[in-house]
Structures are given as C-alpha cells and as structure tokens.
GROMACS .gro file of C-alpha atoms in nm:
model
  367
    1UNK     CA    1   0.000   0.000   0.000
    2UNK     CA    2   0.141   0.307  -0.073
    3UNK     CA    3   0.214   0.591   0.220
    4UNK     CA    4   0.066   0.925   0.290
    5UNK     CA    5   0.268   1.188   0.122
    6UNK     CA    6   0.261   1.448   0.405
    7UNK     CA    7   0.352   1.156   0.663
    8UNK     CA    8   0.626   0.990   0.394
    9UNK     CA    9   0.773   1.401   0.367
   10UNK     CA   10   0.769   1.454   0.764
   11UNK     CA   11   0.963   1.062   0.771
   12UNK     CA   12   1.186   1.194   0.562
   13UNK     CA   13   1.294   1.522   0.728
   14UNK     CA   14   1.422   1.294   0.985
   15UNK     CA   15   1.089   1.260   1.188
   16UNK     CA   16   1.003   0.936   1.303
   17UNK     CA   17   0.654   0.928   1.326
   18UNK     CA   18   0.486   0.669   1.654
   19UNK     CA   19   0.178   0.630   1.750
   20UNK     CA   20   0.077   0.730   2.089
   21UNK     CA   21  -0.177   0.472   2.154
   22UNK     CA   22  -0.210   0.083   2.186
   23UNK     CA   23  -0.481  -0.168   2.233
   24UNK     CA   24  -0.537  -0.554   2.168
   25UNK     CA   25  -0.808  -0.412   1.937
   26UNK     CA   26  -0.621  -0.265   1.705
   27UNK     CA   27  -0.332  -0.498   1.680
   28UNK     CA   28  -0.611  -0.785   1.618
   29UNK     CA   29  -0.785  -0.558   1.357
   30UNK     CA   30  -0.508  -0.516   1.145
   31UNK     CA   31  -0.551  -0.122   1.215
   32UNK     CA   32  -0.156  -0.102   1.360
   33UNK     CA   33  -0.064  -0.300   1.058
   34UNK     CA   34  -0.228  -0.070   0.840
   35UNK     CA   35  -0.102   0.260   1.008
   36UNK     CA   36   0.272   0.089   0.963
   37UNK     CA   37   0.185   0.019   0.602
   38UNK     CA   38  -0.029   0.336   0.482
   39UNK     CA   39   0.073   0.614   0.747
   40UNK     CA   40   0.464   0.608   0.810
   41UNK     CA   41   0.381   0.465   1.168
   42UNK     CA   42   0.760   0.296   1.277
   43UNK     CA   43   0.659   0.306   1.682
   44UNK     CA   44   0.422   0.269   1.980
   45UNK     CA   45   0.362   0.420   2.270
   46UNK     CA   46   0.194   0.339   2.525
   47UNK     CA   47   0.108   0.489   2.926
   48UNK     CA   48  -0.107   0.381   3.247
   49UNK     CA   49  -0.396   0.598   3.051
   50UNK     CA   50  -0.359   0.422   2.742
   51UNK     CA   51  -0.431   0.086   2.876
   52UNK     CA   52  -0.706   0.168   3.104
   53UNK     CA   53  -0.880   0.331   2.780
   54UNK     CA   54  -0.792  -0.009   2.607
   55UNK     CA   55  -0.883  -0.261   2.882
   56UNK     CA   56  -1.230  -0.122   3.002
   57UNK     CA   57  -1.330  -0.047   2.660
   58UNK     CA   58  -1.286  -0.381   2.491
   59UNK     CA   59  -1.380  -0.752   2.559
   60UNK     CA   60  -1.081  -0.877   2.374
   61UNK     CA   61  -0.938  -0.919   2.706
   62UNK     CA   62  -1.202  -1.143   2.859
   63UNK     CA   63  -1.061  -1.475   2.852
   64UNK     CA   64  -0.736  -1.341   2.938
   65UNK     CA   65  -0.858  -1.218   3.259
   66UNK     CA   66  -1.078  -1.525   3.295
   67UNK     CA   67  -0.724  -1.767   3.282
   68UNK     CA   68  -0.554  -1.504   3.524
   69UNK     CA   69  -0.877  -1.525   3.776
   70UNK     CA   70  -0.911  -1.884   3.772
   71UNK     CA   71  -0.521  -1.899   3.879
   72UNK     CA   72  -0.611  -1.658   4.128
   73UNK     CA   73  -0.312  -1.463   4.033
   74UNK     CA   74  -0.254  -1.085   4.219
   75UNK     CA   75  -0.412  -0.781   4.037
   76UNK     CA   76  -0.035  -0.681   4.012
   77UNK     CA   77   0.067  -0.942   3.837
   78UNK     CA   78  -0.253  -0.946   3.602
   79UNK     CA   79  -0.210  -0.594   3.524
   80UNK     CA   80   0.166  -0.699   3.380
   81UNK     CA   81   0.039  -0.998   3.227
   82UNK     CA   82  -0.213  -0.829   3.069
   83UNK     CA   83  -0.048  -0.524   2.923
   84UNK     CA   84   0.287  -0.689   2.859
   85UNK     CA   85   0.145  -0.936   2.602
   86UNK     CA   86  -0.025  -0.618   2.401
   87UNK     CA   87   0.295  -0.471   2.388
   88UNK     CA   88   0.474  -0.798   2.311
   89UNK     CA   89   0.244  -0.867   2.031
   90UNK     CA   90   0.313  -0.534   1.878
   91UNK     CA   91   0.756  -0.554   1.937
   92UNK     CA   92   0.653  -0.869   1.726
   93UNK     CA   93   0.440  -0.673   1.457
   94UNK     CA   94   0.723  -0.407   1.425
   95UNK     CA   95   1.011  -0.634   1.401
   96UNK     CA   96   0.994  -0.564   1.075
   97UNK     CA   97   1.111  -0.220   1.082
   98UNK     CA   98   1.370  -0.231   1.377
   99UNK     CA   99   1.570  -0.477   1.144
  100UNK     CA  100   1.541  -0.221   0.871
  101UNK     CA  101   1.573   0.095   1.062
  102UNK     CA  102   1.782  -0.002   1.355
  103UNK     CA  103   1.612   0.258   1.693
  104UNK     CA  104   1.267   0.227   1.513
  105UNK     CA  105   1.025  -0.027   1.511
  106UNK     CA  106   1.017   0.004   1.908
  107UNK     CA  107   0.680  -0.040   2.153
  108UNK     CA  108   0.720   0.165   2.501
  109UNK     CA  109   0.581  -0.016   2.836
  110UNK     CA  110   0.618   0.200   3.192
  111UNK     CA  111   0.718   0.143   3.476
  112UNK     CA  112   0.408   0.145   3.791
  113UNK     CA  113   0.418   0.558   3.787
  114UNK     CA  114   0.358   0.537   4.178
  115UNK     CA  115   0.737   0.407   4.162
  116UNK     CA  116   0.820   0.737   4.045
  117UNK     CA  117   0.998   0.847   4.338
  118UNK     CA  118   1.194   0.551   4.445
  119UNK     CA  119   1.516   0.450   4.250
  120UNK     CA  120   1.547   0.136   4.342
  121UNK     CA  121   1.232   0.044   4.313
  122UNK     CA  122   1.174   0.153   3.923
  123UNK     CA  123   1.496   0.053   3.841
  124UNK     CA  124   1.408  -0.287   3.940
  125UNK     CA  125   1.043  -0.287   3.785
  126UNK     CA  126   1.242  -0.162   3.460
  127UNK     CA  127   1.473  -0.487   3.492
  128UNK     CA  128   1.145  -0.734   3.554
  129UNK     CA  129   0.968  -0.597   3.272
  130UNK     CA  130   1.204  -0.613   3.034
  131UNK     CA  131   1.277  -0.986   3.114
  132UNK     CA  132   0.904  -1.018   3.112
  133UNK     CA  133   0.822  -0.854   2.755
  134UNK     CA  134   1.157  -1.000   2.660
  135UNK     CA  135   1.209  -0.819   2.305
  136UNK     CA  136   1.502  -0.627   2.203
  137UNK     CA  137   1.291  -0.359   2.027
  138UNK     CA  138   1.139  -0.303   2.338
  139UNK     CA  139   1.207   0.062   2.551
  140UNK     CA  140   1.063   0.062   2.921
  141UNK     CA  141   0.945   0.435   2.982
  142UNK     CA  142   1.107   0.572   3.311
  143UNK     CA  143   0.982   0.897   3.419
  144UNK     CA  144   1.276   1.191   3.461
  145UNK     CA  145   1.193   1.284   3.834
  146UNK     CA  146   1.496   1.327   4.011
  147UNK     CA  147   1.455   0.952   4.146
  148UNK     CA  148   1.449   0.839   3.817
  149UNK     CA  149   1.762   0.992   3.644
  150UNK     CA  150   2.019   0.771   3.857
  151UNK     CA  151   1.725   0.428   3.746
  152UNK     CA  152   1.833   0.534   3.418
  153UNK     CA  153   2.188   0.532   3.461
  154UNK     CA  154   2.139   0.197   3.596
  155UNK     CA  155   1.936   0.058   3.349
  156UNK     CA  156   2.112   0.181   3.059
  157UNK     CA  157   2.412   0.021   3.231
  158UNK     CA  158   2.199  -0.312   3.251
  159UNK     CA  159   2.133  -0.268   2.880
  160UNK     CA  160   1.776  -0.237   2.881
  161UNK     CA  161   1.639   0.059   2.616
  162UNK     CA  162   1.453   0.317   2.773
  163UNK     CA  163   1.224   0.597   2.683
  164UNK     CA  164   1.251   0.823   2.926
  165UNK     CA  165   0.911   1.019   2.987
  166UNK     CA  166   0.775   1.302   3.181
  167UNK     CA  167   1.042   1.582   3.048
  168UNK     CA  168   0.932   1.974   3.050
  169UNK     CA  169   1.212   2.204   3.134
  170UNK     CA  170   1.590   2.227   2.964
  171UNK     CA  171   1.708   2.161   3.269
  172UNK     CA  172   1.567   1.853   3.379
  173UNK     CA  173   1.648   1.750   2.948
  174UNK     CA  174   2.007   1.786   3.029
  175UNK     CA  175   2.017   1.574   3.350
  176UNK     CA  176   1.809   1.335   3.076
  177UNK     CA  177   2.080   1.327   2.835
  178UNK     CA  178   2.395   1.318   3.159
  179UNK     CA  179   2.188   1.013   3.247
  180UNK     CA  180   2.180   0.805   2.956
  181UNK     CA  181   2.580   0.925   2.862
  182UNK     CA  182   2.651   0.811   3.216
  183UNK     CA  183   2.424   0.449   3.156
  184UNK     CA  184   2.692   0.391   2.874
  185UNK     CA  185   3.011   0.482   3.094
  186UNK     CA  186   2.898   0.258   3.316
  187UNK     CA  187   2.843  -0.009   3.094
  188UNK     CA  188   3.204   0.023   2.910
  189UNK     CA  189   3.350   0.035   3.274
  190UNK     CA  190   3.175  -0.275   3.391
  191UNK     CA  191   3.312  -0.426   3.087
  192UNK     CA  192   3.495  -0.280   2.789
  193UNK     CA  193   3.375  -0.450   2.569
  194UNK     CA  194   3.009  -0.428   2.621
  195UNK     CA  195   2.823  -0.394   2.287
  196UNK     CA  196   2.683  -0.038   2.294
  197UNK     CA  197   2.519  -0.108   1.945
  198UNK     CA  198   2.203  -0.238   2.084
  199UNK     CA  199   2.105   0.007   2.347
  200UNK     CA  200   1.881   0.252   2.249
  201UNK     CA  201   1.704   0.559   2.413
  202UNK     CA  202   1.450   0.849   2.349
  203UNK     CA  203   1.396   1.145   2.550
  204UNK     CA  204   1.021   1.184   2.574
  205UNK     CA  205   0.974   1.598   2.585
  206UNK     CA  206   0.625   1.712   2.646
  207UNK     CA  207   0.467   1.966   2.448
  208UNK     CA  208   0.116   2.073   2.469
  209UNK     CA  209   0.070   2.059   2.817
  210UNK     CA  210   0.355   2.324   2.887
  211UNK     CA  211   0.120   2.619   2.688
  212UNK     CA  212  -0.202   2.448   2.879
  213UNK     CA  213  -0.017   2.585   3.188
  214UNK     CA  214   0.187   2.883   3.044
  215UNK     CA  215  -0.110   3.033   2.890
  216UNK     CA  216  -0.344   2.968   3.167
  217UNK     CA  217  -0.062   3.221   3.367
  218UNK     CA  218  -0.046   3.460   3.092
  219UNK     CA  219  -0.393   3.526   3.062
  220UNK     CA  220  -0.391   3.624   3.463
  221UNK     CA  221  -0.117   3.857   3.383
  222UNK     CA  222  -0.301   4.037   3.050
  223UNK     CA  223  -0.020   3.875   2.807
  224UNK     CA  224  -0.248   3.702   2.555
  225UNK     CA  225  -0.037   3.818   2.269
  226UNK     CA  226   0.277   3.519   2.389
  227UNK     CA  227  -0.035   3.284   2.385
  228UNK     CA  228   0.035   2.901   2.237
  229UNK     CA  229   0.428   3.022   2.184
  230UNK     CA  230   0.620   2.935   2.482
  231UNK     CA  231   0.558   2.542   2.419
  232UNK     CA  232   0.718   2.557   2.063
  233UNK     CA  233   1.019   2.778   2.198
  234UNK     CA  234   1.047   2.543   2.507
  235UNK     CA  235   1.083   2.255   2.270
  236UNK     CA  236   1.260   2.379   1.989
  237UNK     CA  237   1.551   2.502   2.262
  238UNK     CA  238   1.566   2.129   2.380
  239UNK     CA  239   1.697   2.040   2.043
  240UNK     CA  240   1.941   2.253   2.038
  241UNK     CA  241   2.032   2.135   2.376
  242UNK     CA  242   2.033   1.815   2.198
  243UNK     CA  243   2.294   1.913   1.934
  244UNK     CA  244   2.536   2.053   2.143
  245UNK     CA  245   2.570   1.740   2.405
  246UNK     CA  246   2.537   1.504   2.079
  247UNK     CA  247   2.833   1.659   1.934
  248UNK     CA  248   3.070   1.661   2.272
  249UNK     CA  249   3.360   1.592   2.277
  250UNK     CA  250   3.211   1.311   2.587
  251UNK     CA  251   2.930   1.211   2.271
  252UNK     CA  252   3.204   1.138   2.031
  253UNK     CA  253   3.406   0.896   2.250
  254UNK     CA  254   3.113   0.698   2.326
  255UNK     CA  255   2.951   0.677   2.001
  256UNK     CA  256   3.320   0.560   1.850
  257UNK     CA  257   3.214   0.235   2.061
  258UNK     CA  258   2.931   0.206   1.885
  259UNK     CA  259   2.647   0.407   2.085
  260UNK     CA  260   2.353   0.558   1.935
  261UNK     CA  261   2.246   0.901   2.050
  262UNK     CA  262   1.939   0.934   2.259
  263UNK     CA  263   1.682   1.099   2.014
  264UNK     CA  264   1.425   1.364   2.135
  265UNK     CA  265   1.103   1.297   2.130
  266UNK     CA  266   0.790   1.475   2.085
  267UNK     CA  267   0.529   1.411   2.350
  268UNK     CA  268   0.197   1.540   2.460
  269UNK     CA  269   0.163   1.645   2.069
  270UNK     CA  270  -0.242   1.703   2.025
  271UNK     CA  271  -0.330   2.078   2.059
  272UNK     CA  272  -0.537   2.133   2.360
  273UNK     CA  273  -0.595   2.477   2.230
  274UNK     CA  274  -0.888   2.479   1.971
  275UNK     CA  275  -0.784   2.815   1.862
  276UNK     CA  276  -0.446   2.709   1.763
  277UNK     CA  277  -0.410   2.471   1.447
  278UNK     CA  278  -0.459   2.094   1.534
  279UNK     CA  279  -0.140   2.016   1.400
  280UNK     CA  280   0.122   2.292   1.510
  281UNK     CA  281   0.276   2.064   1.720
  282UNK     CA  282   0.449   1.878   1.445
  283UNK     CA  283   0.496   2.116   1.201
  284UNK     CA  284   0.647   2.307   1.373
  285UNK     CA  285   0.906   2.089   1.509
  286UNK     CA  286   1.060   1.937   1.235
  287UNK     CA  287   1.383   1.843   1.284
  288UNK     CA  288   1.672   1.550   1.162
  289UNK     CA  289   1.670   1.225   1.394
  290UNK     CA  290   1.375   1.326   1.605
  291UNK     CA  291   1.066   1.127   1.681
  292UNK     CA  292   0.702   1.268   1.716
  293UNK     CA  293   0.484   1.014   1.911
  294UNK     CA  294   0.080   1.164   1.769
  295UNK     CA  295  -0.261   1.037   1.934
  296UNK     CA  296  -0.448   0.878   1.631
  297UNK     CA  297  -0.665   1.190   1.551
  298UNK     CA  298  -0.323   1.406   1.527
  299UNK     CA  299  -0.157   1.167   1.308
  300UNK     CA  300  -0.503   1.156   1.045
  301UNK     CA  301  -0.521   1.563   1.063
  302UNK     CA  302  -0.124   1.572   0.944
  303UNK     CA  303  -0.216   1.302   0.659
  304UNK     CA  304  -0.465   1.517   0.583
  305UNK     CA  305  -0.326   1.853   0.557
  306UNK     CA  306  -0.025   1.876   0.783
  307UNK     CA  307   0.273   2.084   0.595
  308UNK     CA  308   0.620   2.158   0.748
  309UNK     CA  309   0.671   2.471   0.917
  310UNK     CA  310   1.021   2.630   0.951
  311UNK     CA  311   1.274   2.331   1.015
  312UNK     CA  312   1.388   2.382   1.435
  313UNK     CA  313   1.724   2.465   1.325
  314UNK     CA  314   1.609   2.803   1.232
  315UNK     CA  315   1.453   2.920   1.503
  316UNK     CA  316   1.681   2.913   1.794
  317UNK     CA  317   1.703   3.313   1.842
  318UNK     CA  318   1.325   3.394   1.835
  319UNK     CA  319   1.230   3.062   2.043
  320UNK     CA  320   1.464   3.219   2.327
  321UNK     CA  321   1.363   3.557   2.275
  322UNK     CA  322   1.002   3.367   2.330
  323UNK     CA  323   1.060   3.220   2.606
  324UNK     CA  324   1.236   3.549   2.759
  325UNK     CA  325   0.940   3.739   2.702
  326UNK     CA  326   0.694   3.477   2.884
  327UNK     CA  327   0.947   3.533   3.168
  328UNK     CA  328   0.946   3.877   3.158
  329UNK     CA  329   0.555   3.901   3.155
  330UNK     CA  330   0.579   3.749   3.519
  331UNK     CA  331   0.552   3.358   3.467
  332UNK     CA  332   0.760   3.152   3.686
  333UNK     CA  333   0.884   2.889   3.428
  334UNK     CA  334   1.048   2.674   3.683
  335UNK     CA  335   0.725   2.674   3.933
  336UNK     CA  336   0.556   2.586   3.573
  337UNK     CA  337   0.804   2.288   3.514
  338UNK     CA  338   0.739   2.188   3.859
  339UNK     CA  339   0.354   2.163   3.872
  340UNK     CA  340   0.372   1.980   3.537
  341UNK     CA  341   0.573   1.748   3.681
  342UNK     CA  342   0.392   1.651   3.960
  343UNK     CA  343   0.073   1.666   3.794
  344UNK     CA  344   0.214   1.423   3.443
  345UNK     CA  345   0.317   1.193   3.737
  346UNK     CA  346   0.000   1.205   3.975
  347UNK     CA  347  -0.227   1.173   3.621
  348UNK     CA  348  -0.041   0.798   3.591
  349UNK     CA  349  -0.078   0.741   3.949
  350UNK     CA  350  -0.477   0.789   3.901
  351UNK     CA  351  -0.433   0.629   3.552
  352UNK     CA  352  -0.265   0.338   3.769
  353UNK     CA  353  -0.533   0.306   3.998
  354UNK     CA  354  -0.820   0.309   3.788
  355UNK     CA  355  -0.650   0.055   3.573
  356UNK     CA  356  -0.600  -0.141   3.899
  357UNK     CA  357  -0.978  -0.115   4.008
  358UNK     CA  358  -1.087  -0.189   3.650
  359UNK     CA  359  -0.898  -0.517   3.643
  360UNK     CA  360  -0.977  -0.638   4.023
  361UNK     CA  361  -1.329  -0.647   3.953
  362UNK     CA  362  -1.279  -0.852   3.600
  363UNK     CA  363  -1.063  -1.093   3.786
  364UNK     CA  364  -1.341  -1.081   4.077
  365UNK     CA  365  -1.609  -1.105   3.796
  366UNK     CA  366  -1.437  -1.394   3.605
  367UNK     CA  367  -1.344  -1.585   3.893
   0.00000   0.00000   0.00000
C-alpha cells in the first residue's frame, strides 16, 4: 500500500513518526498493521492511561482475565500480564522495521508511575519488565523525576532501552541526556567490551501541556499576545540542547564504541488549544533524527493537511527571545516545570489506579 505523502515528507525530514496509543483491538484488527503500512507509523507508545482506555473499553481481554482469575493470580501481576502481552504482540508486529531501521520499530511499556519516586524500586520494575516482555525492540518508559535519572543510569548500564518520559524544562532534558551518557560509561566500565550497538534511548519531551499551563498564567497577567508560543520555543531550545551534548567531545568517544544518540522525542503532541491549528505541534518541530509520538486523531489531521513549518534549526534566536518574554511578563517557568511534573506523574498514578480497580473487579467477575 502506498504511504501518505505528508507523513512519507515529515519521515523523511528525519521525523520518526509513533503512535501514541495501543490496544489488543487494534493490533487484532489489522488497524496497527495498516497505520505501519499506509501512514509512516515505525513506533508505539503506550502509558497507564492508554491501557485503562484499552482494557475497560474492549472484551478482547475477557478470557485473558478469565485464565488469570481462575489462577487466582494478584491484580499486580494481572495488570503486567495483561499489558505486557499487548505490547509484546506489537515488538513482534514491528520487528519488521527495527531490522530495517535499527532505533525504530520500538513499543514503550512503563514502569508502575507510583514508583516514580523511588530509584530502586523503578529501576528494578524496569529490569522485571524487560525480562518479562523480553524483546530487544522493546524501551521501558522511566519517568525523569529526580529519582528516576540515577534508574536510568542503571538501566542503561543493565542494557535495557529506555524511553525516558515526563520531560518539560531544559534543565531537567540535560540531566536526561547526563543520564543516559553516564548508563553507557557505566556499561564500558563494567566491561569494555560491552556492545553499545544495541542500546537505544529516546527522550520523551512534552509539548502541549507546557502552553495548557503557560497560557493559563499569561492570561492572569493580560499577556495574551505570547499565547500558544512558549511550548514551541520550550521545545525547539531542547533540540538545540540536543545538538550541542550530541556533538561533545564526551558524545564522540562513546559513540566511536558504537552508541547511538538518545533521540528527542515529541510528547503530549495534540493541541489542547482549539484556537491554535490541530497540527502545530508537528509542524512546527521538524527536525533530523527526532521522533514525534501523535494520538491517532493528530496523526489523520497531518495526513490530511499537515505541511512543514520552519525546520527547528532556524529558530533558535526567536524561540529564546520567546521564552524570555513569557518570563518577563511574570511567569515563573520553573514553578511551571514543577507543577507539570507533579501533575504528568500524579495523572499515571490515578491512571494506575483506575486501571487497577478496572482489572480487580474482572478478575473478581471472572473468577
């Protein structure tokens, strides 16, 4: 079948384009096939909210749950069960593309979010479900609270991929990126002659949400006109962030043994803003060896009538001039990076839990 031209032009700009969504539904329907084979799709994402959506809204997962109940198995472990052979089924349906685009072709499956604040703890989930999925084009998604930047040092040492999620400010991006560089140091010291060439790693960097909270604050203090702007800039700063650690001096001696750079991500990429153009979010950051991870509708509305905006490497000056003005207007960016935070990781705690609930009272039901 032959590919959407807008989503085959943005593929090759150097965007990868994922999906941000995953259920048993649409692997069984052939619809992820089809969004691989007509829509440029070469990844998955997936979160706590995803698979409550997917679980409570389908009955493909009845006699799953049915087997689990009857074994009388913990919710715990029927929540992994459950959601690890999704995501195993679709590492399996994009094998395909990780042989032929090496860093593509990968599904994302997190960690318990209520972990988010323990190292020890997520670091050790991430090791469990990577044995359990047990696919090398696999990433585990480890939030970047400050608990989980030394879990991904560790498990980047380990050699498990990860996809590191929850990322809003430049500062927290550049612990990110110290993280991973320092996973791979620690790998090559363990042993030196650890194969580097099959580690991979994005850095998940969340979009919309950071205007839903900037403009909320700009509105209080009569500064409509930076409106749907400081997002963009926010973003389009990390990859240049990006560029200069990927071409360090530290960069180069790693990737001479074979490492891959950890690629930025776009995250949270459907406009909350109905004013604003439902696919700004992408065409606007358009950049070489970058991935944008869309929700379904986002995706259709770009193979509909999504065209490129100016490529990020152009706009460096005005994005910090933007984000200097939404400073200067009275916004506290960092007490903006901080609510975001806690509120991306307290929406997969209650993700979590409803998940939980949902699946107790199947296994309860089915028993």
């Amino acid at each position: 079948m032959a590919q959407n031209e807008n989503l085959a032009q943005l593929s090759q700009a150097g965007v990868a384009v994922w999906l941000d969504d995953l259920s048993r539904d649409r692997i069984r329907s052939g619809n992820l096939q089809s969004l691989v084979d007509e829509r440029s799709v070469v990844g998955v994402t997936t979160n706590p909210t995803i698979f409550a959506a997917a679980i409570s809204g389908s009955d493909s997962y009845d006699d799953q749950v049915h087997a689990l109940a009857v074994r009388k198995v913990s919710v715990e472990e029927a929540l992994r069960t459950i959601t690890a052979a999704d995501v195993r089924d679709a590492c399996d349906l994009l094998a395909p593309v990780a042989q032929r685009q090496p860093g593509d072709g990968r599904v994302s499956l997190e960690v318990a979010p209520g972990l988010a604040h323990d190292t020890d703890a997520t670091a050790a989930e991430a090791a469990h479900l990577w044995w359990l999925v047990d696919r090398p084009n696999l990433f585990i998604k480890i939030p970047a609270t400050e608990a989980g930047l030394a879990a991904i040092t560790t498990s980047i040492a380990r050699g498990i991929s990860v996809n590191v999620t929850l990322i809003f400010s430049l500062e927290r991006y550049r612990a990110v990126m110290d993280a991973y560089l320092s996973g791979l140091e620690q790998r090559l010291a363990d042993d030196a002659d650890a194969d580097l060439t099959q580690i991979a790693s994005v850095a998940s960097f969340f979009v919309s949400r950071v205007d839903t909270e900037v403009d909320k604050r700009l509105e209080k203090a009569g500064a409509d006109q930076l409106k749907g702007k400081a997002a963009l800039a926010n973003a389009q700063l990390a990859y240049q962030a990006y560029e200069e650690v990927f071409s360090s001096d530290r960069w180069k001696a790693l990737e001479a043994k074979g490492a891959r750079p950890q690629r930025p991500l776009w995250a949270s990429t459907g406009v909350k803003d109905p004013s604003l153009p439902d696919t700004l979010y992408v065409s606007e950051l358009i950049a070489p060896g970058t991935v944008n991870t869309m929700p379904e509708k986002t995706l259709q509305a770009y193979a509909d009538h999504g065209a490129a905006g100016t490529p990020v490497q152009q706009t460096y000056d005005d994005a910090a001039a933007v984000m200097k003005s939404v400073a200067d207007a009275g916004v506290d960016l960092d007490d903006v990076f901080r609510v975001l935070e806690e509120e991306g990781v307290q929406k997969f705690v209650d993700s979590w839990d409803e998940l939980t609930a949902s699946v107790k009272s199947e296994l309860e039901d089915k028993a």
